[in-house]
Short mmCIF file of C-alpha atoms in Angstrom, two decimals:
data_model
loop_
_atom_site.label_atom_id
_atom_site.label_comp_id
_atom_site.label_asym_id
_atom_site.label_seq_id
_atom_site.Cartn_x
_atom_site.Cartn_y
_atom_site.Cartn_z
CA UNK D 1 -0.23 0.19 0.00
CA UNK D 2 3.16 2.45 0.92
CA UNK D 3 4.78 1.42 -2.31
CA UNK D 4 1.63 2.26 -4.18
CA UNK D 5 0.30 5.77 -2.81
CA UNK D 6 4.78 6.63 -3.46
CA UNK D 7 3.72 5.48 -6.73
CA UNK D 8 1.09 7.94 -7.09
CA UNK D 9 2.98 10.68 -5.79
CA UNK D 10 6.10 10.40 -7.91
CA UNK D 11 3.40 10.33 -10.68
CA UNK D 12 2.40 12.94 -9.51
CA UNK D 13 5.41 14.97 -9.41
CA UNK D 14 6.69 13.51 -13.21
CA UNK D 15 3.41 15.43 -14.71
CA UNK D 16 3.47 18.56 -12.99
CA UNK D 17 7.36 19.21 -14.15
CA UNK D 18 6.12 17.66 -17.35
CA UNK D 19 3.34 20.36 -17.81
CA UNK D 20 6.06 23.57 -16.72
CA UNK D 21 8.52 22.49 -19.39
CA UNK D 22 5.58 22.48 -22.28
CA UNK D 23 6.97 25.32 -24.36
CA UNK D 24 4.22 25.63 -26.98
CA UNK D 25 1.51 26.81 -23.96
CA UNK D 26 1.09 30.54 -23.50
CA UNK D 27 0.08 30.10 -20.02
CA UNK D 28 1.08 27.65 -17.03
CA UNK D 29 -0.08 27.92 -14.02
CA UNK D 30 1.66 26.97 -11.28
CA UNK D 31 1.87 23.41 -9.63
CA UNK D 32 0.34 23.21 -6.01
CA UNK D 33 2.27 19.81 -3.91
CA UNK D 34 -0.89 17.17 -2.90
CA UNK D 35 -1.48 18.44 0.74
CA UNK D 36 -1.97 15.24 1.68
CA UNK D 37 -1.65 11.78 -0.31
CA UNK D 38 -5.62 11.12 -0.84
CA UNK D 39 -7.87 7.25 -2.34
CA UNK D 40 -7.81 9.92 -5.33
CA UNK D 41 -5.88 8.88 -8.52
CA UNK D 42 -3.91 10.81 -9.93
CA UNK D 43 -5.31 12.72 -13.12
CA UNK D 44 -7.24 12.41 -16.33
CA UNK D 45 -6.82 9.18 -18.42
CA UNK D 46 -9.07 9.32 -22.06
CA UNK D 47 -9.53 6.70 -23.94
CA UNK D 48 -12.06 7.69 -26.08
CA UNK D 49 -14.24 10.35 -27.03
CA UNK D 50 -17.06 11.14 -24.81
CA UNK D 51 -19.99 9.89 -25.21
CA UNK D 52 -17.57 6.79 -25.79
CA UNK D 53 -19.31 3.70 -27.76
CA UNK D 54 -20.59 1.89 -24.86
CA UNK D 55 -22.52 5.53 -23.81
CA UNK D 56 -23.87 5.93 -27.12
CA UNK D 57 -25.52 2.00 -27.11
CA UNK D 58 -27.05 2.81 -23.21
CA UNK D 59 -27.61 6.60 -24.84
CA UNK D 60 -29.73 4.52 -27.71
CA UNK D 61 -31.47 2.00 -25.70
CA UNK D 62 -33.16 4.70 -23.55
CA UNK D 63 -34.38 6.78 -26.39
CA UNK D 64 -37.11 3.83 -26.88
CA UNK D 65 -38.72 4.37 -24.18
CA UNK D 66 -37.07 7.79 -22.15
CA UNK D 67 -35.88 11.27 -23.77
CA UNK D 68 -32.46 11.35 -24.38
CA UNK D 69 -31.50 14.60 -25.37
CA UNK D 70 -29.90 15.55 -21.80
CA UNK D 71 -27.91 12.77 -21.42
CA UNK D 72 -24.38 13.65 -21.74
CA UNK D 73 -23.13 10.29 -20.81
CA UNK D 74 -23.53 7.33 -18.81
CA UNK D 75 -21.20 6.44 -15.83
CA UNK D 76 -19.40 4.10 -14.27
CA UNK D 77 -20.25 4.87 -10.74
CA UNK D 78 -17.86 1.94 -8.83
CA UNK D 79 -15.03 3.47 -10.09
CA UNK D 80 -15.26 7.19 -9.47
CA UNK D 81 -12.78 8.27 -6.09
CA UNK D 82 -13.03 11.76 -5.07
CA UNK D 83 -13.34 14.63 -7.35
CA UNK D 84 -12.41 11.82 -10.80
CA UNK D 85 -16.33 11.15 -12.47
CA UNK D 86 -15.09 7.27 -14.98
CA UNK D 87 -17.43 6.58 -17.19
CA UNK D 88 -18.81 3.50 -18.74
CA UNK D 89 -16.31 3.55 -21.39
CA UNK D 90 -12.80 3.69 -18.27
CA UNK D 91 -12.77 7.52 -19.40
CA UNK D 92 -11.63 8.89 -15.84
CA UNK D 93 -12.43 12.69 -15.95
CA UNK D 94 -11.66 15.41 -13.27
CA UNK D 95 -15.26 16.71 -12.11
CA UNK D 96 -16.30 20.16 -12.06
CA UNK D 97 -19.68 20.07 -12.23
CA UNK D 98 -20.17 17.75 -9.89
CA UNK D 99 -23.96 15.87 -10.69
CA UNK D 100 -25.13 19.80 -11.00
CA UNK D 101 -23.18 21.17 -8.44
CA UNK D 102 -24.97 17.87 -5.83
CA UNK D 103 -21.71 16.14 -4.99
CA UNK D 104 -20.47 17.84 -1.46
CA UNK D 105 -17.40 15.45 -0.69
CA UNK D 106 -16.50 13.70 -3.68
CA UNK D 107 -17.39 9.95 -5.20
CA UNK D 108 -17.56 7.54 -3.41
CA UNK D 109 -15.53 9.09 0.28
CA UNK D 110 -14.20 6.61 3.01
CA UNK D 111 -16.52 8.19 5.54
CA UNK D 112 -19.65 7.78 3.38
CA UNK D 113 -18.76 4.13 2.77
CA UNK D 114 -18.41 3.56 6.97
CA UNK D 115 -21.64 5.09 7.02
CA UNK D 116 -23.20 2.85 4.93
CA UNK D 117 -21.28 -0.34 6.37
CA UNK D 118 -21.65 0.26 9.73
CA UNK D 119 -25.07 -2.19 11.16
CA UNK D 120 -27.56 0.29 12.76
CA UNK D 121 -27.67 1.47 9.92
CA UNK D 122 -29.52 -0.59 8.29
CA UNK D 123 -32.92 0.55 9.28
CA UNK D 124 -32.62 3.44 8.20
CA UNK D 125 -31.96 2.64 4.21
CA UNK D 126 -34.20 -0.14 4.08
CA UNK D 127 -37.07 1.99 5.77
CA UNK D 128 -38.23 4.68 4.16
CA UNK D 129 -41.53 6.52 6.62
CA UNK D 130 -43.84 8.93 6.24
CA UNK D 131 -41.67 11.42 8.33
CA UNK D 132 -44.49 13.44 9.35
CA UNK D 133 -46.48 10.17 10.12
CA UNK D 134 -44.68 8.43 11.58
CA UNK D 135 -41.03 9.13 12.08
CA UNK D 136 -38.18 7.08 13.67
CA UNK D 137 -37.49 7.14 17.21
CA UNK D 138 -33.57 8.65 16.82
CA UNK D 139 -34.97 11.42 14.13
CA UNK D 140 -35.67 14.55 16.07
CA UNK D 141 -31.25 13.95 17.77
CA UNK D 142 -31.02 13.02 13.84
CA UNK D 143 -32.07 16.71 13.10
CA UNK D 144 -30.57 18.21 15.75
CA UNK D 145 -27.48 16.39 14.79
CA UNK D 146 -26.88 16.93 11.33
CA UNK D 147 -29.96 20.95 9.64
CA UNK D 148 -30.42 22.10 13.06
CA UNK D 149 -26.58 22.40 13.78
CA UNK D 150 -26.45 24.45 10.67
CA UNK D 151 -29.32 26.62 10.56
CA UNK D 152 -28.46 30.35 9.44
CA UNK D 153 -29.15 33.12 11.97
CA UNK D 154 -32.51 33.35 13.36
CA UNK D 155 -34.01 30.77 12.05
CA UNK D 156 -35.20 27.78 14.23
CA UNK D 157 -37.13 25.82 12.77
CA UNK D 158 -36.73 23.10 9.93
CA UNK D 159 -38.93 21.31 7.30
CA UNK D 160 -37.44 18.18 4.62
CA UNK D 161 -38.11 17.70 1.88
CA UNK D 162 -36.73 15.43 -0.89
CA UNK D 163 -35.32 18.18 -3.50
CA UNK D 164 -34.94 21.82 -3.88
CA UNK D 165 -38.33 22.16 -6.18
CA UNK D 166 -40.56 20.92 -3.65
CA UNK D 167 -38.52 22.82 -0.62
CA UNK D 168 -39.23 26.27 -2.68
CA UNK D 169 -42.37 24.92 -3.80
CA UNK D 170 -43.76 24.32 -0.50
CA UNK D 171 -41.87 27.81 1.41
CA UNK D 172 -44.61 28.93 -1.58
CA UNK D 173 -47.43 28.13 0.32
CA UNK D 174 -45.24 28.51 3.91
CA UNK D 175 -45.04 32.31 3.67
CA UNK D 176 -48.48 33.33 2.11
CA UNK D 177 -50.38 30.77 5.25
CA UNK D 178 -47.80 32.80 7.16
CA UNK D 179 -49.07 36.38 4.62
CA UNK D 180 -52.66 35.39 5.46
CA UNK D 181 -53.40 34.60 9.24
CA UNK D 182 -50.98 38.06 9.45
CA UNK D 183 -53.89 39.74 7.64
CA UNK D 184 -57.06 38.01 9.64
CA UNK D 185 -55.22 38.67 13.36
CA UNK D 186 -57.12 36.15 15.73
CA UNK D 187 -59.76 35.62 12.92
CA UNK D 188 -59.72 32.01 12.01
CA UNK D 189 -60.57 30.54 8.70
CA UNK D 190 -64.06 31.74 7.79
CA UNK D 191 -67.06 28.74 5.75
CA UNK D 192 -66.97 31.25 2.84
CA UNK D 193 -62.52 30.59 2.60
CA UNK D 194 -63.21 26.58 3.02
CA UNK D 195 -65.59 26.39 0.65
CA UNK D 196 -63.91 28.93 -1.75
CA UNK D 197 -61.09 27.76 -2.36
CA UNK D 198 -62.08 24.26 -3.06
CA UNK D 199 -63.33 25.58 -5.97
CA UNK D 200 -59.91 27.73 -6.76
CA UNK D 201 -62.10 30.51 -6.45
CA UNK D 202 -61.00 34.01 -3.74
CA UNK D 203 -61.50 34.83 -0.64
CA UNK D 204 -60.18 30.69 0.24
CA UNK D 205 -58.20 30.96 -2.96
CA UNK D 206 -56.74 34.76 -2.68
CA UNK D 207 -55.79 36.85 -4.88
CA UNK D 208 -51.45 36.96 -3.14
CA UNK D 209 -48.34 37.30 -5.56
CA UNK D 210 -44.47 36.49 -5.30
CA UNK D 211 -42.44 38.49 -5.96
CA UNK D 212 -38.76 37.06 -8.41
CA UNK D 213 -36.23 38.39 -10.68
CA UNK D 214 -35.58 38.57 -14.52
CA UNK D 215 -32.69 35.31 -14.91
CA UNK D 216 -33.86 32.89 -11.81
CA UNK D 217 -34.01 29.68 -10.65
CA UNK D 218 -36.03 28.20 -8.88
CA UNK D 219 -37.24 24.88 -9.65
CA UNK D 220 -40.10 23.26 -12.20
CA UNK D 221 -43.20 22.88 -10.29
CA UNK D 222 -45.66 23.94 -11.23
CA UNK D 223 -45.69 27.57 -8.58
CA UNK D 224 -41.61 27.30 -9.06
CA UNK D 225 -42.16 28.51 -12.91
CA UNK D 226 -43.48 31.09 -12.20
CA UNK D 227 -40.58 32.05 -10.69
CA UNK D 228 -38.50 31.03 -12.56
CA UNK D 229 -37.06 33.34 -15.71
CA UNK D 230 -33.96 31.41 -16.40
CA UNK D 231 -34.81 29.94 -20.51
CA UNK D 232 -38.25 29.27 -21.73
CA UNK D 233 -37.40 25.38 -22.35
CA UNK D 234 -38.46 25.41 -18.55
CA UNK D 235 -41.49 27.75 -18.73
CA UNK D 236 -42.86 26.79 -22.40
CA UNK D 237 -46.99 25.49 -22.20
CA UNK D 238 -47.28 25.77 -18.79
CA UNK D 239 -49.81 28.50 -17.58
CA UNK D 240 -48.17 30.96 -15.36
CA UNK D 241 -49.85 32.84 -12.63
CA UNK D 242 -49.57 37.01 -12.79
CA UNK D 243 -47.30 37.29 -10.20
CA UNK D 244 -44.47 40.34 -10.58
CA UNK D 245 -41.15 39.49 -11.80
CA UNK D 246 -38.61 42.46 -11.00
CA UNK D 247 -34.83 43.12 -13.08
CA UNK D 248 -31.84 41.75 -11.34
CA UNK D 249 -28.78 43.98 -11.63
CA UNK D 250 -26.68 43.04 -14.97
CA UNK D 251 -23.32 44.58 -13.81
CA UNK D 252 -20.31 45.29 -15.75
CA UNK D 253 -17.17 44.28 -15.33
CA UNK D 254 -14.45 44.54 -14.17
CA UNK D 255 -16.42 45.86 -10.59
CA UNK D 256 -13.48 47.99 -9.95
CA UNK D 257 -14.06 50.14 -13.82
CA UNK D 258 -17.83 50.28 -13.07
CA UNK D 259 -18.09 51.01 -9.31
CA UNK D 260 -20.52 53.95 -10.83
CA UNK D 261 -22.92 52.80 -12.30
CA UNK D 262 -23.22 48.78 -10.75
CA UNK D 263 -24.84 51.20 -7.94
CA UNK D 264 -26.65 52.83 -10.23
CA UNK D 265 -28.65 49.46 -11.93
CA UNK D 266 -28.42 48.29 -8.79
CA UNK D 267 -30.52 51.18 -7.72
CA UNK D 268 -32.77 50.67 -10.58
CA UNK D 269 -33.56 47.09 -9.90
CA UNK D 270 -34.96 48.09 -6.31
CA UNK D 271 -36.18 51.55 -7.38
CA UNK D 272 -38.00 48.39 -9.47
CA UNK D 273 -39.04 45.95 -6.68
CA UNK D 274 -40.49 48.69 -4.35
CA UNK D 275 -42.61 50.09 -7.19
CA UNK D 276 -44.29 46.65 -8.51
CA UNK D 277 -44.59 45.74 -4.59
CA UNK D 278 -46.93 49.04 -5.21
CA UNK D 279 -48.37 48.28 -8.54
CA UNK D 280 -49.62 44.91 -7.85
CA UNK D 281 -50.65 46.46 -4.07
CA UNK D 282 -53.50 49.05 -6.06
CA UNK D 283 -54.51 46.11 -7.60
CA UNK D 284 -55.51 44.60 -5.09
CA UNK D 285 -52.72 41.69 -4.84
CA UNK D 286 -50.57 42.84 -2.42
CA UNK D 287 -46.67 40.61 -2.93
CA UNK D 288 -46.57 38.15 0.42
CA UNK D 289 -42.89 37.28 -0.66
CA UNK D 290 -39.48 38.11 -2.14
CA UNK D 291 -37.47 34.99 -3.51
CA UNK D 292 -34.56 35.22 -4.52
CA UNK D 293 -31.06 33.60 -5.44
CA UNK D 294 -26.96 35.27 -3.64
CA UNK D 295 -26.39 33.74 -7.21
CA UNK D 296 -28.45 33.30 -9.91
CA UNK D 297 -26.76 30.14 -10.35
CA UNK D 298 -29.07 28.69 -13.44
CA UNK D 299 -29.70 32.26 -14.67
CA UNK D 300 -25.82 32.55 -15.97
CA UNK D 301 -23.73 32.74 -11.96
CA UNK D 302 -25.23 36.63 -11.90
CA UNK D 303 -24.25 38.29 -9.16
CA UNK D 304 -25.02 41.73 -7.12
CA UNK D 305 -23.45 43.87 -3.81
CA UNK D 306 -23.63 42.74 -0.80
CA UNK D 307 -25.44 45.64 -0.22
CA UNK D 308 -27.54 45.35 -2.61
CA UNK D 309 -29.07 42.38 -1.20
CA UNK D 310 -28.69 44.05 2.77
CA UNK D 311 -31.62 47.09 0.89
CA UNK D 312 -33.44 44.65 -0.32
CA UNK D 313 -34.25 42.39 2.90
CA UNK D 314 -35.31 46.05 4.02
CA UNK D 315 -37.64 46.98 1.12
CA UNK D 316 -39.01 43.25 1.83
CA UNK D 317 -39.44 44.60 5.42
CA UNK D 318 -41.00 47.36 4.75
CA UNK D 319 -44.22 46.10 2.47
CA UNK D 320 -44.21 43.63 5.34
CA UNK D 321 -43.43 40.43 2.63
CA UNK D 322 -41.00 37.02 3.61
CA UNK D 323 -38.23 37.10 2.55
CA UNK D 324 -36.66 34.07 0.75
CA UNK D 325 -33.29 33.23 0.23
CA UNK D 326 -33.16 30.10 -1.91
CA UNK D 327 -29.36 28.02 -1.27
CA UNK D 328 -30.74 25.51 -2.93
CA UNK D 329 -27.48 25.58 -5.18
CA UNK D 330 -25.32 28.11 -3.21
CA UNK D 331 -25.80 26.72 0.27
CA UNK D 332 -23.34 23.90 1.50
CA UNK D 333 -19.74 25.64 1.41
CA UNK D 334 -19.10 26.62 -1.97
CA UNK D 335 -19.21 30.63 -1.89
CA UNK D 336 -16.72 29.95 0.93
CA UNK D 337 -19.40 30.73 3.92
CA UNK D 338 -21.64 27.33 4.25
CA UNK D 339 -24.63 29.90 3.48
CA UNK D 340 -23.66 32.75 0.61
CA UNK D 341 -26.24 34.93 2.42
CA UNK D 342 -23.94 34.95 5.15
CA UNK D 343 -21.60 37.12 3.06
CA UNK D 344 -24.40 39.83 3.11
CA UNK D 345 -23.34 40.12 7.02
CA UNK D 346 -26.65 39.84 8.36
CA UNK D 347 -28.18 39.62 11.73
CA UNK D 348 -31.69 38.90 9.75
CA UNK D 349 -31.05 37.97 6.52
CA UNK D 350 -34.06 36.00 6.16
CA UNK D 351 -37.01 34.70 6.82
CA UNK D 352 -36.98 31.93 5.35
CA UNK D 353 -34.12 29.82 3.03
CA UNK D 354 -34.59 26.72 1.42
CA UNK D 355 -31.55 24.19 0.67
CA UNK D 356 -31.37 20.49 -1.39
CA UNK D 357 -28.18 19.38 -3.42
CA UNK D 358 -24.27 19.44 -1.45
CA UNK D 359 -26.93 18.80 1.83
CA UNK D 360 -28.58 15.01 -0.17
CA UNK D 361 -31.92 16.33 0.41
CA UNK D 362 -34.10 18.45 0.64
CA UNK D 363 -35.59 21.45 2.41
CA UNK D 364 -36.29 24.80 4.45
CA UNK D 365 -35.26 26.90 7.54
CA UNK D 366 -38.06 29.47 8.64
CA UNK D 367 -38.78 31.74 12.12
CA UNK D 368 -41.32 30.34 14.21
CA UNK D 369 -43.71 33.52 12.82
CA UNK D 370 -43.73 31.00 9.64
CA UNK D 371 -44.56 27.14 10.97
CA UNK D 372 -47.55 26.07 9.78
CA UNK D 373 -50.79 26.96 11.72
CA UNK D 374 -52.76 23.48 11.08
CA UNK D 375 -51.53 19.59 10.23
CA UNK D 376 -51.23 18.53 6.62
CA UNK D 377 -50.59 22.15 5.37
CA UNK D 378 -47.32 21.21 4.68
CA UNK D 379 -47.30 17.55 4.43
CA UNK D 380 -46.64 15.49 1.70
CA UNK D 381 -45.89 11.39 2.03
CA UNK D 382 -42.07 11.16 2.59
CA UNK D 383 -40.79 14.92 3.83
CA UNK D 384 -37.52 13.91 2.62
CA UNK D 385 -34.99 11.26 3.51
CA UNK D 386 -33.69 9.60 7.27
CA UNK D 387 -30.91 7.61 4.63
CA UNK D 388 -29.93 11.07 3.49
CA UNK D 389 -29.83 12.97 6.60
CA UNK D 390 -28.20 10.69 8.23
CA UNK D 391 -25.17 10.32 5.31
CA UNK D 392 -25.39 14.61 5.23
CA UNK D 393 -24.05 14.45 8.70
CA UNK D 394 -21.16 12.64 7.98
CA UNK D 395 -20.55 14.80 5.72
CA UNK D 396 -20.98 17.13 8.57
CA UNK D 397 -17.55 15.53 9.95
CA UNK D 398 -15.60 15.18 7.20
CA UNK D 399 -15.90 19.35 6.40
CA UNK D 400 -15.73 20.30 10.52
CA UNK D 401 -12.74 17.86 10.62
CA UNK D 402 -11.03 18.71 7.54
CA UNK D 403 -11.60 21.87 7.15
CA UNK D 404 -13.06 22.22 4.65
CA UNK D 405 -14.36 25.98 4.34
CA UNK D 406 -10.61 26.65 4.44
CA UNK D 407 -10.14 24.93 2.01
CA UNK D 408 -12.57 26.19 -0.33
CA UNK D 409 -11.73 29.60 -0.20
CA UNK D 410 -7.61 28.33 -1.54
CA UNK D 411 -8.72 26.45 -4.27
CA UNK D 412 -10.76 28.82 -4.91
CA UNK D 413 -8.26 31.78 -4.94
CA UNK D 414 -6.24 29.55 -7.23
CA UNK D 415 -8.82 29.08 -9.25
CA UNK D 416 -10.31 33.03 -10.04
CA UNK D 417 -6.97 34.20 -10.05
CA UNK D 418 -5.98 31.73 -12.77
CA UNK D 419 -9.53 32.44 -14.48
CA UNK D 420 -8.69 36.08 -14.58
CA UNK D 421 -5.64 35.57 -16.07
CA UNK D 422 -6.52 33.22 -18.74
CA UNK D 423 -9.47 35.84 -19.67
CA UNK D 424 -5.60 38.67 -20.30
CA UNK D 425 -4.54 36.32 -22.19
CA UNK D 426 -7.38 35.38 -24.01
CA UNK D 427 -10.06 38.00 -24.87
CA UNK D 428 -11.53 37.71 -27.83
CA UNK D 429 -12.78 33.77 -26.06
CA UNK D 430 -13.37 35.48 -22.65
CA UNK D 431 -14.88 37.84 -20.15
CA UNK D 432 -16.31 38.72 -17.27
CA UNK D 433 -14.76 35.80 -14.44
CA UNK D 434 -16.66 35.59 -11.85
CA UNK D 435 -17.15 34.22 -8.14
CA UNK D 436 -16.77 33.49 -4.67
CA UNK D 437 -15.24 30.29 -3.11
CA UNK D 438 -15.07 27.67 -5.17
CA UNK D 439 -18.36 28.94 -6.74
CA UNK D 440 -16.56 30.97 -10.69
CA UNK D 441 -17.72 31.67 -13.42
CA UNK D 442 -16.55 33.31 -16.93
CA UNK D 443 -18.02 34.30 -20.38
CA UNK D 444 -17.57 33.08 -24.03
CA UNK D 445 -18.46 35.01 -26.70
CA UNK D 446 -21.14 33.45 -27.22
CA UNK D 447 -23.40 30.23 -26.70
CA UNK D 448 -22.03 28.25 -30.05
CA UNK D 449 -18.61 28.83 -28.08
CA UNK D 450 -19.21 28.44 -24.60
CA UNK D 451 -20.45 24.35 -26.00
CA UNK D 452 -17.52 24.27 -27.90
CA UNK D 453 -15.22 24.46 -24.92
CA UNK D 454 -17.30 22.37 -22.50
CA UNK D 455 -17.08 19.59 -24.70
CA UNK D 456 -13.00 20.58 -25.74
CA UNK D 457 -12.97 20.32 -22.07
CA UNK D 458 -14.94 16.91 -21.44
CA UNK D 459 -12.66 15.03 -24.25
CA UNK D 460 -9.43 16.45 -22.63
CA UNK D 461 -10.83 14.69 -19.22
CA UNK D 462 -12.08 17.64 -17.47
CA UNK D 463 -16.76 18.11 -17.33
CA UNK D 464 -17.33 21.73 -17.16
CA UNK D 465 -20.99 22.78 -16.80
CA UNK D 466 -22.95 25.74 -18.75
CA UNK D 467 -26.12 28.05 -17.34
CA UNK D 468 -27.32 31.45 -18.89
CA UNK D 469 -26.75 32.22 -22.50
CA UNK D 470 -22.65 31.90 -23.03
CA UNK D 471 -21.77 30.78 -19.27
CA UNK D 472 -19.53 27.87 -18.16
CA UNK D 473 -19.95 27.54 -14.51
CA UNK D 474 -17.92 25.29 -12.12
CA UNK D 475 -18.75 23.60 -9.23
CA UNK D 476 -16.79 21.53 -8.70
CA UNK D 477 -16.96 19.48 -4.68
CA UNK D 478 -15.31 20.60 -0.88
CA UNK D 479 -12.20 18.56 -1.34
CA UNK D 480 -11.14 20.11 -5.05
CA UNK D 481 -8.15 21.05 -3.61
CA UNK D 482 -5.75 23.33 -4.87
CA UNK D 483 -3.40 21.73 -7.38
CA UNK D 484 -6.89 20.45 -8.36
CA UNK D 485 -7.28 23.23 -9.94
CA UNK D 486 -3.85 23.89 -11.36
CA UNK D 487 -4.64 20.92 -13.68
CA UNK D 488 -7.43 22.17 -15.00
CA UNK D 489 -6.03 25.83 -15.87
CA UNK D 490 -3.60 24.20 -17.52
CA UNK D 491 -6.00 21.51 -19.61
CA UNK D 492 -7.36 24.71 -20.51
CA UNK D 493 -5.17 27.35 -21.29
CA UNK D 494 -3.98 24.11 -23.67
CA UNK D 495 -7.27 24.40 -25.17
CA UNK D 496 -8.26 27.99 -25.38
CA UNK D 497 -4.53 28.28 -27.48
CA UNK D 498 -6.18 25.78 -29.46
CA UNK D 499 -9.00 27.33 -30.27
CA UNK D 500 -9.50 28.66 -33.57
#
């Protein structure tokens, strides 16, 4: 075992030295030594183009009974390890997309394998309970040790769900219930309300609204689609509610060269938010809640300043709207803090915070006053999965034990600085490098070039993702180290240098 690990370390050193000696490269990211010898592979290993013959064969079979238009390739998850994803054709790729940002500590992490191998956990994985009715004995303890231990500031209540869309969908319901109860005061539901809601009419089905932002993505379920404004394909042919949609700031980069312009743009958007709230209020369609992402992810990795979010929070309070922070993609540590909204520096950042992806299951944290007033109002069969909560508890142990938030900031610095250097070297291809932690992105000139770069990188052994109209997004694991960032940057440089 020792000789194998030593061999891997020597191979890694040779590979790095070889990269530095390549004179054809116009940019070389300085190699970083591994801090420890881990169970990972030493680098990408490509045997075929991607998708390879086995993947194409499986796609053809799957296409007989399912649309495969979104399938990139088939994976061999048993062989995948750490930051490396292996496909069914034996191609080993450094994964900077990680199942759409949902793998927290890498593939087949030893700590998670131990959780699965523990005989005391067998029942949790076999028996999936209807948590709203029949939770297991250790459920309170498990929630306290896992989700509640990372609860956002000021939020002591948590409701588990199964995915990001259903988390936001039920958060909308919680906000609407809270808003209507606030309007009623001490009065209970009337007979008219109970009867009218059964035929989808007011007052039981009220004309209240939820304000969202252009470019936002909050899920593909029915209510969430009304607040999703990232791609037309998500919304086409689906009826939508008449809810207000505000502009999200379109910042100019580099930020330090456009301070005045960006400040004016954010002020314009905030003014529009207030105008929409007042406009809909005058029509008797009050805004019950505002939903926003700390970074608009699917919509193009669109950022706004911390000051913008602080002022938006004040607007919500001023008009009596619940403030929903969608951390489905940003939550879990990839911005360098466990919750992206922590960067805002607020003591009262939100009324509801939704989560999923890196937290392995879905749900939302919320204030005491948003607690449902009756059973079954926020409900479904499973309400999450205790086995995922068990796994997440171990994920938190690894994050804390290995100080992975510190690692995210170190690796993110290497990644972000490298992207900024590459956009200087290739200004005709790259622009608008931006990010926090390893939650980074950069723009190509257009969608066609972006897609070409993503495919070329994949065939060189690097998995990336796109977002928005022309952005490349980076969503590595929390165990993505500086040497992984250097490896990626060198491959990216080669691809950019050869791009025509």
